[in-house]
Amino acid sequence: RQIQDSYIKNEQDELRRTAITLTRLAESEADPAEILSSELSNQNLSAIELYNNVGSLIMREAVPEANHFESLIVEAQNIVRERARRGETASANIMQGGDQLYLVAAAKLQDDTNRLIVITQKMDPKLARLVIETSEQNKLYEATYDDLHRGRSLLRSNAQGILVLLTLFALFIATWM
C-alpha cells in the first residue's frame, strides 16, 4: 500500500509542479490561452482551466472526453480550486470504474490578477487499473484483518472466561476436601 500511495503522491506532486510551471508561463503572456492550449497536448493533460480572481471561468481547453466529466471529477476540481485560492497545496485523485484514474492540481498565478489554473490529467488505463485493483485488494485485506482482530479479541475473552471457570471449579473442589 505504501508503494501505491507513494506513486500517486509523486504523480500528484508532478502535476502540481506542472500547474506551477503553467502559471509562470501564463504570467509572462498577455493572453495565456494560446500557450495553455498548446501545453494541453504537450503535457498530455485532459483539461486546463483558467479562472479569474472571483472564481469565474475565463478559459477552458480540454480533450473531447473531458467535456463530459462526471460530477465526481467536477467536484474534485472545485475543491482543489478553492484550496489553491486559499494558498494551500492543492491536488486530488479520483478513481472511476475499473481503469480510470484522474489527477487534479491547481496553482495560483503570482501576478496582480490572482487568477488560478486548474489542470486535470487522466492516467494511463493500464497503470490506473493496477492502482485501482491494488487499492481494492488493500481494502479487502484491511477488512479481513479487522475481522480477524475482532475474532482474536472474542477468542481471548472466551479463553479467559474458561480459565476463570476452571479456577473457580478448582477452588470449589479444594474447599470441599
PDB file of C-alpha atoms in Angstrom:
ATOM      1  CA  ARG A   1       0.000   0.000   0.000  1.00  0.00           C
ATOM      2  CA  GLN A   2       2.846   2.380   0.778  1.00  0.00           C
ATOM      3  CA  ILE A   3       4.248   1.901  -2.713  1.00  0.00           C
ATOM      4  CA  GLN A   4       0.891   2.738  -4.291  1.00  0.00           C
ATOM      5  CA  ASP A   5       0.361   5.765  -2.035  1.00  0.00           C
ATOM      6  CA  SER A   6       3.887   6.946  -2.763  1.00  0.00           C
ATOM      7  CA  TYR A   7       3.384   6.549  -6.518  1.00  0.00           C
ATOM      8  CA  ILE A   8       0.127   8.505  -6.521  1.00  0.00           C
ATOM      9  CA  LYS A   9       1.631  11.179  -4.264  1.00  0.00           C
ATOM     10  CA  ASN A  10       4.592  11.561  -6.632  1.00  0.00           C
ATOM     11  CA  GLU A  11       2.251  11.805  -9.617  1.00  0.00           C
ATOM     12  CA  GLN A  12       0.214  14.466  -7.795  1.00  0.00           C
ATOM     13  CA  ASP A  13       3.390  16.375  -6.906  1.00  0.00           C
ATOM     14  CA  GLU A  14       4.483  16.238 -10.529  1.00  0.00           C
ATOM     15  CA  LEU A  15       1.100  17.517 -11.704  1.00  0.00           C
ATOM     16  CA  ARG A  16       1.217  20.289  -9.098  1.00  0.00           C
ATOM     17  CA  ARG A  17       4.677  21.299 -10.367  1.00  0.00           C
ATOM     18  CA  THR A  18       3.256  21.299 -13.894  1.00  0.00           C
ATOM     19  CA  ALA A  19       0.455  23.604 -12.717  1.00  0.00           C
ATOM     20  CA  ILE A  20       3.019  25.951 -11.163  1.00  0.00           C
ATOM     21  CA  THR A  21       5.060  25.934 -14.369  1.00  0.00           C
ATOM     22  CA  LEU A  22       1.940  26.703 -16.394  1.00  0.00           C
ATOM     23  CA  THR A  23       1.104  29.614 -14.079  1.00  0.00           C
ATOM     24  CA  ARG A  24       4.571  31.041 -14.687  1.00  0.00           C
ATOM     25  CA  LEU A  25       4.115  30.656 -18.428  1.00  0.00           C
ATOM     26  CA  ALA A  26       0.675  32.275 -18.229  1.00  0.00           C
ATOM     27  CA  GLU A  27       2.044  35.201 -16.190  1.00  0.00           C
ATOM     28  CA  SER A  28       4.515  36.025 -18.929  1.00  0.00           C
ATOM     29  CA  GLU A  29       1.817  36.160 -21.613  1.00  0.00           C
ATOM     30  CA  ALA A  30      -0.783  38.885 -22.098  1.00  0.00           C
ATOM     31  CA  ASP A  31      -3.191  36.270 -23.493  1.00  0.00           C
ATOM     32  CA  PRO A  32      -2.308  32.899 -21.964  1.00  0.00           C
ATOM     33  CA  ALA A  33      -4.964  30.947 -23.917  1.00  0.00           C
ATOM     34  CA  GLU A  34      -2.630  30.097 -26.805  1.00  0.00           C
ATOM     35  CA  ILE A  35       0.215  28.822 -24.672  1.00  0.00           C
ATOM     36  CA  LEU A  36      -2.126  26.874 -22.373  1.00  0.00           C
ATOM     37  CA  SER A  37      -3.867  25.195 -25.295  1.00  0.00           C
ATOM     38  CA  SER A  38      -0.506  24.102 -26.722  1.00  0.00           C
ATOM     39  CA  GLU A  39       0.565  22.776 -23.308  1.00  0.00           C
ATOM     40  CA  LEU A  40      -2.603  20.667 -23.138  1.00  0.00           C
ATOM     41  CA  SER A  41      -1.194  18.253 -25.702  1.00  0.00           C
ATOM     42  CA  ASN A  42       2.482  18.743 -24.770  1.00  0.00           C
ATOM     43  CA  GLN A  43       1.861  17.712 -21.155  1.00  0.00           C
ATOM     44  CA  ASN A  44      -0.710  15.024 -22.037  1.00  0.00           C
ATOM     45  CA  LEU A  45      -3.411  16.732 -19.959  1.00  0.00           C
ATOM     46  CA  SER A  46      -7.167  16.185 -20.102  1.00  0.00           C
ATOM     47  CA  ALA A  47      -8.163  19.745 -19.249  1.00  0.00           C
ATOM     48  CA  ILE A  48      -6.715  23.152 -18.403  1.00  0.00           C
ATOM     49  CA  GLU A  49      -8.967  25.763 -16.863  1.00  0.00           C
ATOM     50  CA  LEU A  50      -8.123  29.370 -16.114  1.00  0.00           C
ATOM     51  CA  TYR A  51     -10.244  31.194 -13.513  1.00  0.00           C
ATOM     52  CA  ASN A  52     -10.324  34.877 -12.606  1.00  0.00           C
ATOM     53  CA  ASN A  53      -9.969  36.190  -9.051  1.00  0.00           C
ATOM     54  CA  VAL A  54     -13.695  35.764  -8.270  1.00  0.00           C
ATOM     55  CA  GLY A  55     -13.775  32.165  -9.483  1.00  0.00           C
ATOM     56  CA  SER A  56     -15.363  32.643 -12.894  1.00  0.00           C
ATOM     57  CA  LEU A  57     -14.067  30.523 -15.744  1.00  0.00           C
ATOM     58  CA  ILE A  58     -12.048  32.592 -18.212  1.00  0.00           C
ATOM     59  CA  MET A  59     -10.746  29.857 -20.475  1.00  0.00           C
ATOM     60  CA  ARG A  60     -11.041  26.106 -20.771  1.00  0.00           C
ATOM     61  CA  GLU A  61      -9.090  23.836 -23.069  1.00  0.00           C
ATOM     62  CA  ALA A  62      -9.863  20.135 -22.947  1.00  0.00           C
ATOM     63  CA  VAL A  63      -9.694  16.912 -24.873  1.00  0.00           C
ATOM     64  CA  PRO A  64     -13.129  15.816 -26.183  1.00  0.00           C
ATOM     65  CA  GLU A  65     -13.737  13.212 -23.458  1.00  0.00           C
ATOM     66  CA  ALA A  66     -13.119  15.845 -20.769  1.00  0.00           C
ATOM     67  CA  ASN A  67     -16.149  17.826 -21.905  1.00  0.00           C
ATOM     68  CA  HIS A  68     -18.289  15.186 -20.196  1.00  0.00           C
ATOM     69  CA  PHE A  69     -16.525  14.817 -16.869  1.00  0.00           C
ATOM     70  CA  GLU A  70     -18.643  13.135 -14.264  1.00  0.00           C
ATOM     71  CA  SER A  71     -19.783  15.087 -11.225  1.00  0.00           C
ATOM     72  CA  LEU A  72     -17.137  13.466  -9.018  1.00  0.00           C
ATOM     73  CA  ILE A  73     -14.334  14.939 -11.141  1.00  0.00           C
ATOM     74  CA  VAL A  74     -16.009  18.348 -11.339  1.00  0.00           C
ATOM     75  CA  GLU A  75     -16.470  18.334  -7.559  1.00  0.00           C
ATOM     76  CA  ALA A  76     -12.787  17.457  -7.050  1.00  0.00           C
ATOM     77  CA  GLN A  77     -11.792  20.265  -9.429  1.00  0.00           C
ATOM     78  CA  ASN A  78     -13.874  22.723  -7.407  1.00  0.00           C
ATOM     79  CA  ILE A  79     -12.386  21.575  -4.094  1.00  0.00           C
ATOM     80  CA  VAL A  80      -8.842  21.800  -5.453  1.00  0.00           C
ATOM     81  CA  ARG A  81      -9.576  25.242  -6.926  1.00  0.00           C
ATOM     82  CA  GLU A  82     -10.842  26.532  -3.568  1.00  0.00           C
ATOM     83  CA  ARG A  83      -7.805  25.141  -1.741  1.00  0.00           C
ATOM     84  CA  ALA A  84      -5.480  26.832  -4.221  1.00  0.00           C
ATOM     85  CA  ARG A  85      -7.391  30.112  -3.834  1.00  0.00           C
ATOM     86  CA  ARG A  86      -6.681  29.955  -0.062  1.00  0.00           C
ATOM     87  CA  GLY A  87      -2.996  29.355  -0.820  1.00  0.00           C
ATOM     88  CA  GLU A  88      -2.970  25.706   0.275  1.00  0.00           C
ATOM     89  CA  THR A  89      -1.347  22.804  -1.528  1.00  0.00           C
ATOM     90  CA  ALA A  90      -3.963  21.700  -3.980  1.00  0.00           C
ATOM     91  CA  SER A  91      -4.201  18.302  -5.651  1.00  0.00           C
ATOM     92  CA  ALA A  92      -6.522  15.294  -5.636  1.00  0.00           C
ATOM     93  CA  ASN A  93      -7.028  11.927  -7.277  1.00  0.00           C
ATOM     94  CA  ILE A  94     -10.318  10.416  -8.429  1.00  0.00           C
ATOM     95  CA  MET A  95     -10.790   6.717  -9.186  1.00  0.00           C
ATOM     96  CA  GLN A  96     -13.622   5.830 -11.527  1.00  0.00           C
ATOM     97  CA  GLY A  97     -14.645   2.481 -12.846  1.00  0.00           C
ATOM     98  CA  GLY A  98     -12.043  -0.203 -13.278  1.00  0.00           C
ATOM     99  CA  ASP A  99      -9.469   1.692 -15.305  1.00  0.00           C
ATOM    100  CA  GLN A 100      -9.909   5.430 -14.902  1.00  0.00           C
ATOM    101  CA  LEU A 101      -7.813   7.477 -12.524  1.00  0.00           C
ATOM    102  CA  TYR A 102      -7.767  11.244 -12.779  1.00  0.00           C
ATOM    103  CA  LEU A 103      -5.346  13.589 -11.061  1.00  0.00           C
ATOM    104  CA  VAL A 104      -6.301  17.211 -10.461  1.00  0.00           C
ATOM    105  CA  ALA A 105      -3.992  20.045  -9.408  1.00  0.00           C
ATOM    106  CA  ALA A 106      -4.292  23.807  -9.162  1.00  0.00           C
ATOM    107  CA  ALA A 107      -1.946  26.740  -8.743  1.00  0.00           C
ATOM    108  CA  LYS A 108      -2.447  30.452  -8.240  1.00  0.00           C
ATOM    109  CA  LEU A 109      -0.818  32.922 -10.606  1.00  0.00           C
ATOM    110  CA  GLN A 110       1.560  35.143  -8.661  1.00  0.00           C
ATOM    111  CA  ASP A 111       0.724  38.265 -10.646  1.00  0.00           C
ATOM    112  CA  ASP A 112      -1.712  41.004  -9.602  1.00  0.00           C
ATOM    113  CA  THR A 113      -4.724  39.241 -11.131  1.00  0.00           C
ATOM    114  CA  ASN A 114      -4.884  36.333  -8.627  1.00  0.00           C
ATOM    115  CA  ARG A 115      -6.042  34.021 -11.394  1.00  0.00           C
ATOM    116  CA  LEU A 116      -5.960  30.245 -10.937  1.00  0.00           C
ATOM    117  CA  ILE A 117      -5.041  27.406 -13.231  1.00  0.00           C
ATOM    118  CA  VAL A 118      -6.680  24.018 -12.648  1.00  0.00           C
ATOM    119  CA  ILE A 119      -5.322  21.065 -14.610  1.00  0.00           C
ATOM    120  CA  THR A 120      -6.690  17.559 -14.903  1.00  0.00           C
ATOM    121  CA  GLN A 121      -4.776  14.555 -16.168  1.00  0.00           C
ATOM    122  CA  LYS A 122      -6.021  11.066 -16.917  1.00  0.00           C
ATOM    123  CA  MET A 123      -3.539   8.370 -16.023  1.00  0.00           C
ATOM    124  CA  ASP A 124      -2.694   5.602 -18.439  1.00  0.00           C
ATOM    125  CA  PRO A 125      -5.519   2.998 -18.226  1.00  0.00           C
ATOM    126  CA  LYS A 126      -3.080   0.135 -17.547  1.00  0.00           C
ATOM    127  CA  LEU A 127      -1.478   1.954 -14.620  1.00  0.00           C
ATOM    128  CA  ALA A 128      -4.854   3.169 -13.395  1.00  0.00           C
ATOM    129  CA  ARG A 129      -6.258  -0.369 -13.470  1.00  0.00           C
ATOM    130  CA  LEU A 130      -3.257  -1.620 -11.487  1.00  0.00           C
ATOM    131  CA  VAL A 131      -3.600   1.166  -8.903  1.00  0.00           C
ATOM    132  CA  ILE A 132      -7.365   0.638  -8.571  1.00  0.00           C
ATOM    133  CA  GLU A 133      -7.015  -3.145  -8.249  1.00  0.00           C
ATOM    134  CA  THR A 134      -4.292  -2.722  -5.644  1.00  0.00           C
ATOM    135  CA  SER A 135      -6.447  -0.259  -3.751  1.00  0.00           C
ATOM    136  CA  GLU A 136      -9.392  -2.658  -3.771  1.00  0.00           C
ATOM    137  CA  GLN A 137      -7.168  -5.537  -2.613  1.00  0.00           C
ATOM    138  CA  ASN A 138      -5.839  -3.352   0.210  1.00  0.00           C
ATOM    139  CA  LYS A 139      -9.395  -2.598   1.323  1.00  0.00           C
ATOM    140  CA  LEU A 140     -10.159  -6.324   1.337  1.00  0.00           C
ATOM    141  CA  TYR A 141      -7.006  -7.094   3.325  1.00  0.00           C
ATOM    142  CA  GLU A 142      -7.824  -4.375   5.825  1.00  0.00           C
ATOM    143  CA  ALA A 143     -11.394  -5.677   6.228  1.00  0.00           C
ATOM    144  CA  THR A 144     -10.082  -9.227   6.709  1.00  0.00           C
ATOM    145  CA  TYR A 145      -7.529  -8.010   9.249  1.00  0.00           C
ATOM    146  CA  ASP A 146     -10.240  -6.125  11.157  1.00  0.00           C
ATOM    147  CA  ASP A 147     -12.446  -9.236  11.189  1.00  0.00           C
ATOM    148  CA  LEU A 148      -9.574 -11.390  12.421  1.00  0.00           C
ATOM    149  CA  HIS A 149      -8.668  -8.822  15.046  1.00  0.00           C
ATOM    150  CA  ARG A 150     -12.254  -8.755  16.317  1.00  0.00           C
ATOM    151  CA  GLY A 151     -12.256 -12.579  16.309  1.00  0.00           C
ATOM    152  CA  ARG A 152      -9.000 -12.644  18.240  1.00  0.00           C
ATOM    153  CA  SER A 153     -10.488 -10.421  20.923  1.00  0.00           C
ATOM    154  CA  LEU A 154     -13.528 -12.686  21.181  1.00  0.00           C
ATOM    155  CA  LEU A 155     -11.320 -15.801  21.383  1.00  0.00           C
ATOM    156  CA  ARG A 156      -9.190 -14.206  24.100  1.00  0.00           C
ATOM    157  CA  SER A 157     -12.307 -13.274  26.104  1.00  0.00           C
ATOM    158  CA  ASN A 158     -13.680 -16.814  25.786  1.00  0.00           C
ATOM    159  CA  ALA A 159     -10.341 -18.353  26.837  1.00  0.00           C
ATOM    160  CA  GLN A 160     -10.145 -16.077  29.852  1.00  0.00           C
ATOM    161  CA  GLY A 161     -13.732 -16.977  30.771  1.00  0.00           C
ATOM    162  CA  ILE A 162     -12.935 -20.693  30.621  1.00  0.00           C
ATOM    163  CA  LEU A 163      -9.820 -20.187  32.752  1.00  0.00           C
ATOM    164  CA  VAL A 164     -11.879 -18.271  35.333  1.00  0.00           C
ATOM    165  CA  LEU A 165     -14.451 -21.092  35.389  1.00  0.00           C
ATOM    166  CA  LEU A 166     -11.728 -23.730  35.816  1.00  0.00           C
ATOM    167  CA  THR A 167     -10.153 -21.695  38.619  1.00  0.00           C
ATOM    168  CA  LEU A 168     -13.487 -21.331  40.392  1.00  0.00           C
ATOM    169  CA  PHE A 169     -14.167 -25.039  39.940  1.00  0.00           C
ATOM    170  CA  ALA A 170     -10.747 -25.899  41.389  1.00  0.00           C
ATOM    171  CA  LEU A 171     -11.386 -23.587  44.362  1.00  0.00           C
ATOM    172  CA  PHE A 172     -14.781 -25.149  44.870  1.00  0.00           C
ATOM    173  CA  ILE A 173     -13.317 -28.685  44.881  1.00  0.00           C
ATOM    174  CA  ALA A 174     -10.474 -27.571  47.186  1.00  0.00           C
ATOM    175  CA  THR A 175     -12.871 -26.100  49.739  1.00  0.00           C
ATOM    176  CA  TRP A 176     -14.949 -29.341  49.870  1.00  0.00           C
ATOM    177  CA  MET A 177     -11.980 -31.501  50.689  1.00  0.00           C
TER     178      MET A 177
END
